[in-house]
Coordinates of C-alpha atoms in Angstrom, one line a residue:
X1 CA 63.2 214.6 177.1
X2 CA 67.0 214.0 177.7
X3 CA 66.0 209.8 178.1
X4 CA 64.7 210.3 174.6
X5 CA 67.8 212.1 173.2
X6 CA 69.6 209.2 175.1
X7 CA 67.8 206.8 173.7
X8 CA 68.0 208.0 170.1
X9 CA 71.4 208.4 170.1
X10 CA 72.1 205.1 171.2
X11 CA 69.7 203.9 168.4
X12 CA 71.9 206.0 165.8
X13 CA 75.0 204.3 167.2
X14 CA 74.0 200.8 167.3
X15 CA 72.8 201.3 163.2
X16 CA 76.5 202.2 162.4
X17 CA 77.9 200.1 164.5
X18 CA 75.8 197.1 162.1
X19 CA 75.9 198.6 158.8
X20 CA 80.0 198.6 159.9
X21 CA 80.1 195.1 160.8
X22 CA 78.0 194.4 157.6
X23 CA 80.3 196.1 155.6
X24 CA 83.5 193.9 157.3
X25 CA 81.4 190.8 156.7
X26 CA 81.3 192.1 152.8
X27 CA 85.2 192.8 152.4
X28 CA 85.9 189.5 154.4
X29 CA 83.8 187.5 152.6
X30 CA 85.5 189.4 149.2
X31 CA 88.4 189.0 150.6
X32 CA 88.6 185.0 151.2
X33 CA 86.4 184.3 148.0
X34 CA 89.2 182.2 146.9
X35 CA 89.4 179.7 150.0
X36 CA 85.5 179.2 150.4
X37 CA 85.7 178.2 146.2
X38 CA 85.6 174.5 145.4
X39 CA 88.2 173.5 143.1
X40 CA 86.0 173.7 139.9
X41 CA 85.6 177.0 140.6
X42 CA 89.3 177.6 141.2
X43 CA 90.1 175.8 138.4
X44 CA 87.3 178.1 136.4
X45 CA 88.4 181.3 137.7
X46 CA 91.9 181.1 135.9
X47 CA 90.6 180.9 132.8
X48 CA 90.0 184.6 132.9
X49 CA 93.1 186.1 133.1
X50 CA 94.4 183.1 131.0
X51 CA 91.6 184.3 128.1
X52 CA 92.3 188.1 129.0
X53 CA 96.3 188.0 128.9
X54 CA 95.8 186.1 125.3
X55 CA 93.3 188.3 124.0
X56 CA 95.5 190.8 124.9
X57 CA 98.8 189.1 123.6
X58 CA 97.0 188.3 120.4
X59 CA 95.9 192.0 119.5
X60 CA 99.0 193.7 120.4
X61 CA 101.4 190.7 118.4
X62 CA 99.5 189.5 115.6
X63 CA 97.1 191.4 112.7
X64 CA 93.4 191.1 113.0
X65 CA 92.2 190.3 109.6
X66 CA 89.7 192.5 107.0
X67 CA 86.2 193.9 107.5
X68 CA 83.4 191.9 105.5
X69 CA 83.0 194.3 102.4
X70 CA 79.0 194.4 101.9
X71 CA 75.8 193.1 104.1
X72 CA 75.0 190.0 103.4
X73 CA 71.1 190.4 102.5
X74 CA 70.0 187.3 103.5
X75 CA 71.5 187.1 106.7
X76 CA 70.0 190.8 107.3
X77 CA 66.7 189.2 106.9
X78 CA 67.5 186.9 109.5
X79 CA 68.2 189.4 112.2
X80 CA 65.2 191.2 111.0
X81 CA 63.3 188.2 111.5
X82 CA 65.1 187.7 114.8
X83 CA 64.4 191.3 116.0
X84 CA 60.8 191.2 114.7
X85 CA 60.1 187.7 116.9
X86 CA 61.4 189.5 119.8
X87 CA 59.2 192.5 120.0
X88 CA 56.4 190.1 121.2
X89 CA 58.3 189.0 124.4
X90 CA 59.8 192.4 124.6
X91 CA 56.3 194.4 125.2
X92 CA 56.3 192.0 128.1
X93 CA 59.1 194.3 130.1
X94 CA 55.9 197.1 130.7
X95 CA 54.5 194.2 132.4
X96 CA 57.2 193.6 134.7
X97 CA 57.8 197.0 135.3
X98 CA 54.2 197.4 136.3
X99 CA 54.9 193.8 138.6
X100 CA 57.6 195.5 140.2
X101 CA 56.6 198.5 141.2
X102 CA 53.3 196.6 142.8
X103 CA 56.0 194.3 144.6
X104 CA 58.5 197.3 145.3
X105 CA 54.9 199.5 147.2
X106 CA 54.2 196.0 148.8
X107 CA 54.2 195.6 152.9
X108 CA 57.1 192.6 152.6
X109 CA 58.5 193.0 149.0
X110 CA 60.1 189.9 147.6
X111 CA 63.6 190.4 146.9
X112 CA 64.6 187.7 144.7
X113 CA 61.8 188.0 142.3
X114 CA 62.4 191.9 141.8
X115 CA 66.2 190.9 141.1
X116 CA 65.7 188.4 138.8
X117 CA 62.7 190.4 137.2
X118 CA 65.5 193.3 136.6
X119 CA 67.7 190.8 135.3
X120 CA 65.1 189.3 132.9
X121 CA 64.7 192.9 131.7
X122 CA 68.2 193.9 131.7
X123 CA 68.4 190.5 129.1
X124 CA 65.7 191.1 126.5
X125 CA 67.3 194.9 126.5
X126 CA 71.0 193.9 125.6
X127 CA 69.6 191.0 122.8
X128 CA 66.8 193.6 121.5
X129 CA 70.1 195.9 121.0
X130 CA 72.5 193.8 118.8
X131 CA 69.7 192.2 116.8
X132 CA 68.5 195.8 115.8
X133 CA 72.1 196.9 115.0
X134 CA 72.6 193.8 113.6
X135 CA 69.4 194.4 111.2
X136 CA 70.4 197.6 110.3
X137 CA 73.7 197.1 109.1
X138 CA 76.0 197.5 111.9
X139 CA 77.2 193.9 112.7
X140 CA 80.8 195.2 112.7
X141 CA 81.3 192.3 110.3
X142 CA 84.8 190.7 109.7
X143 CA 86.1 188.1 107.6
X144 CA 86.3 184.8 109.4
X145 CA 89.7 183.4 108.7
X146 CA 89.2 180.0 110.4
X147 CA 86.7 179.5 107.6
X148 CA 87.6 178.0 104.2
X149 CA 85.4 180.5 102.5
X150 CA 86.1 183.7 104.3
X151 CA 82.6 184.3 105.6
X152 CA 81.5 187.2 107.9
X153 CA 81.6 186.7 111.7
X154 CA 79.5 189.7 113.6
X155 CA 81.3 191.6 116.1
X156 CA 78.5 193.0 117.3
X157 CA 77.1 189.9 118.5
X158 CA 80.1 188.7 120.4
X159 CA 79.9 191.9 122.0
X160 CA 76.2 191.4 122.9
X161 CA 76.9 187.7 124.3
X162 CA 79.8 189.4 126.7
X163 CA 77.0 190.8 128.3
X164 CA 74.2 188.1 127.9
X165 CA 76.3 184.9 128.3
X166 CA 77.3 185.9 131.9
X167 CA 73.4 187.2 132.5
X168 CA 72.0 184.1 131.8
X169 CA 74.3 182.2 134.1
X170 CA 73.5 184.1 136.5
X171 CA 69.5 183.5 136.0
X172 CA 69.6 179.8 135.6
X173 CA 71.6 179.6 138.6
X174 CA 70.4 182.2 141.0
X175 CA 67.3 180.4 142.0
X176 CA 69.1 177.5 143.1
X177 CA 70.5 179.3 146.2
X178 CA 66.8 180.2 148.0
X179 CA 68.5 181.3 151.7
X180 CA 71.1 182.9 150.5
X181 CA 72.2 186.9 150.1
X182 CA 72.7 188.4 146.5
X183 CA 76.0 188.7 147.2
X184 CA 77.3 185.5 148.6
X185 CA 75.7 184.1 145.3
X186 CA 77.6 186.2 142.7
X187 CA 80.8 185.4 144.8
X188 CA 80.2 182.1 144.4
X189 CA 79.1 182.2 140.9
X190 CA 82.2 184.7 139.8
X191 CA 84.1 182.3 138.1
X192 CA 81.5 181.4 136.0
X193 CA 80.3 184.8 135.1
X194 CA 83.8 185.9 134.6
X195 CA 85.0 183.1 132.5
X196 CA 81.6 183.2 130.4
X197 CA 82.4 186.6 129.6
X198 CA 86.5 185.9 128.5
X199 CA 85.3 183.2 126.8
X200 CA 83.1 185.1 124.0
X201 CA 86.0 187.4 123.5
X202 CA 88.5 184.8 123.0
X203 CA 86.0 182.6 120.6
X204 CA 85.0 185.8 118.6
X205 CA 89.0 187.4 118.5
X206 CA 90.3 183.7 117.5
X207 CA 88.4 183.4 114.9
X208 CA 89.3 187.0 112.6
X209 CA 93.1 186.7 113.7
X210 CA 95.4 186.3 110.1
X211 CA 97.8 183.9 111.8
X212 CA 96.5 180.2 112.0
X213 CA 97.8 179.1 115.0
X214 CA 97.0 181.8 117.5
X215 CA 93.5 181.9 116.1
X216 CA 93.2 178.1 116.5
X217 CA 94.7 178.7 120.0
X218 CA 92.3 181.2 120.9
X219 CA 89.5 179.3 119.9
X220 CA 90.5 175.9 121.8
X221 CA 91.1 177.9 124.8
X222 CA 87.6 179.4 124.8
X223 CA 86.1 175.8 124.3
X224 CA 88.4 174.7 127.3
X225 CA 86.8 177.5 129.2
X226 CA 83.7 176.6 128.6
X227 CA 84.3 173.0 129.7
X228 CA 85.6 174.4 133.1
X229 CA 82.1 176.5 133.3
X230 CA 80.2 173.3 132.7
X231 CA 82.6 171.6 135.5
X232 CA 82.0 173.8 138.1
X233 CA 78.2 174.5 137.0
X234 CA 77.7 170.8 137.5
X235 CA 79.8 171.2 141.2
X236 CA 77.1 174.2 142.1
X237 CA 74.1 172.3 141.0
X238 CA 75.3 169.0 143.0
X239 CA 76.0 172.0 146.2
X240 CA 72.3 172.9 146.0
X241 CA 69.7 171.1 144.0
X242 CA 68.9 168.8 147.2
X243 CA 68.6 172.1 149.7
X244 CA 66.7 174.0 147.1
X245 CA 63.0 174.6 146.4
X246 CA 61.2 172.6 143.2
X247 CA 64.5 171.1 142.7
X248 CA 63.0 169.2 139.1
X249 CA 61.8 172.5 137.6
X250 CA 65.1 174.2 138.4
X251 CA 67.2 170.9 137.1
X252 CA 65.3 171.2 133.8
X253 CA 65.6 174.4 133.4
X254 CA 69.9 173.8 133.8
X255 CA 69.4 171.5 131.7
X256 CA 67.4 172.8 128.9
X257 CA 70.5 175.7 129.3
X258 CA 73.2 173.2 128.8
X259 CA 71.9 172.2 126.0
X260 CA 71.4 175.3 124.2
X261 CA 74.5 176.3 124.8
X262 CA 76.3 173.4 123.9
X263 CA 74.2 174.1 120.5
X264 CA 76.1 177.7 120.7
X265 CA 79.5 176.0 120.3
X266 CA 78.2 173.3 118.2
X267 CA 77.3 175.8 115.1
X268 CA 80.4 177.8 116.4
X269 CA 82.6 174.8 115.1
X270 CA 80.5 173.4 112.4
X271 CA 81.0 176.8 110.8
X272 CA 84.5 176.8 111.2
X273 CA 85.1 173.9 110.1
X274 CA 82.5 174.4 106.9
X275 CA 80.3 171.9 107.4
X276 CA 77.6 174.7 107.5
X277 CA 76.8 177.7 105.6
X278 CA 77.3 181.3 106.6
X279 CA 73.6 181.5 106.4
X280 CA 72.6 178.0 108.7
X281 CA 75.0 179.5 111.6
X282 CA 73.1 182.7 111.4
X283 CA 69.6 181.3 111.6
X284 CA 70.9 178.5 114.0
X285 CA 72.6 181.3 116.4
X286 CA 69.3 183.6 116.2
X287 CA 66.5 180.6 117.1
X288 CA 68.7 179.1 119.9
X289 CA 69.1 183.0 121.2
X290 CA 64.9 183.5 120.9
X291 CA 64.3 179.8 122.2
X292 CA 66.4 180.2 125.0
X293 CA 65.2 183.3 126.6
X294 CA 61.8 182.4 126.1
X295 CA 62.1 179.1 127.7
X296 CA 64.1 180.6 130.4
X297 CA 61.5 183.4 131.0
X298 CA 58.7 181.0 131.1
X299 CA 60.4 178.8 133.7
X300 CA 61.7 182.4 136.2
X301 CA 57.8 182.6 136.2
X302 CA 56.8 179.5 137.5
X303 CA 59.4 180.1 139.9
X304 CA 57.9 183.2 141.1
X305 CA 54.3 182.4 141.8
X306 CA 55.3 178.6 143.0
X307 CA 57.4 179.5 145.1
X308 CA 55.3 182.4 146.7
X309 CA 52.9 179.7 147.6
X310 CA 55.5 177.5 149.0
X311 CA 56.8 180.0 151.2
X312 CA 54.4 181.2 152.7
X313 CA 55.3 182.4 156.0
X314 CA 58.8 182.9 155.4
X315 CA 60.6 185.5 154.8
X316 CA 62.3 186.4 152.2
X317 CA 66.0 186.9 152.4
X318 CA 67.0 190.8 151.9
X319 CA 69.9 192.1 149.6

């Protein structure tokens, strides 16, 4: 009886002394983030506090223009439309709940497809939410004053796409690190998430500021971020894509995500600049945002079951 206290004890002592030297391996790795970043990502990563510090700068120096007076009824219609088109893909989240708890009961549960299957979730949640407020009146709309004609700009999305922007970054890019822990991929892909998120508020608050050349400021910077995301997305892909599992499906689905966002900050400057209506930017924003997702969603799902197939026999890393 006393060898099986012994024992026991010693069992106890060796499962802190790991989940201490797990939890040194975190902060280290936390700690020297910086040094084990490429220079992309360096380069990335100060775009956020340069976007924060001017956000900031901007609202406490210069005089955020009017509110919209009136809802735009056609443009209602469009995020009606945009919220109706989403239900379809949305019933799909009972589904996934359903697949995870089946995976989560499982004898060797599959850890990257429950956390991207979460993430998926977590996605069609946040874009579900600004298109019904959106539909319903409360697009926090302001006047756009980088626009000849004054037209509305929609907080409310900008403040969805600070949480969606960084969330599909994160899904497009995830896959591509197969062997690797949840957490040594989000500290690698930090700078992106973090300038992805600046870079919406910076785009959104250049573009209702009074003053003309902090707004135009604002609005270059965020495009300059941007640039930076795609430079140190294209770094991370070339790290990778040759280590990585169906390295073509992944590499379309990055690029099928470039290009919709490039598409984002095409319609972004064709509206400033008036080259399209209020009413094209709207539609243009909301069928890029349904395409997207639905495309991406598609492709997470061949990942999933192709994958399972193709490594079979391996396990599957644990977060």
């Amino acid at each position: 009886h006393f060898r099986i206290q012994c024992s026991d004890a010693a069992v106890q002592v060796f499962k802190i002394m790991a989940t201490t030297a797990d939890e040194e391996l975190l902060a280290s790795k936390v700690c020297n983030s910086w040094n084990s970043w490429p220079l992309t990502a360096k380069v990335c990563f100060l775009f956020t506090p340069a976007q924060l510090l001017a956000c900031i700068y901007a609202c406490a120096w210069y005089e955020v223009g009017p509110m919209f007076k009136g809802p735009k009824e056609d443009e209602l219609e469009i995020f009606s439309m945009a919220r109706n088109a989403l239900i379809i893909p949305m019933a799909l989240i009972t589904l996934v709940a359903m697949y995870q708890v089946v995976e989560m009961c499982s004898e060797k549960p599959r850890q990257r497809a429950l956390i991207i299957s979460r993430v998926s979730m977590f996605l069609f949640v946040v874009k579900m939410t600004y298109y019904t407020l959106l539909s319903r009146g409360y697009g926090l709309a302001f006047q756009n004053q980088r626009c000849f004609d004054l037209r509305p700009i929609y907080g409310t999305r900008y403040a969805g796409w600070t949480f969606a922007v960084p969330t599909m970054v994160f899904m497009n890019l995830y896959p591509l690190m197969d062997e690797h822990r949840l957490i040594d991929v989000l500290i690698r892909l930090f700078p992106q998430l973090a300038a992805s998120l600046t870079y919406c508020w910076a785009a959104g608050l250049g573009c209702i500021l009074y003053d003309a050349r902090m707004g135009w400021c604002l609005c270059i910077l965020a495009c300059l971020a941007y640039g930076a995301i795609v430079a140190d997305e294209i770094a991370f892909v070339g790290e990778h894509i040759s280590t990585t599992s169906q390295p073509l499906a992944k590499g379309i689905s990055i690029g099928i995500k470039n290009v919709m966002f490039w598409l984002y900050t095409l319609w972004y400057l064709l509206g400033n600049w008036g080259l399209m209506s209020s009413y094209a930017v709207q539609a243009a924003y909301s069928a890029t945002d349904i395409g997207h997702i639905a495309v991406m969603s598609s492709l997470l799902f061949v990942y999933w079951n192709v994958d399972d197939v193709k490594r079979a026999g391996k396990p599957d890393h644990q977060d």
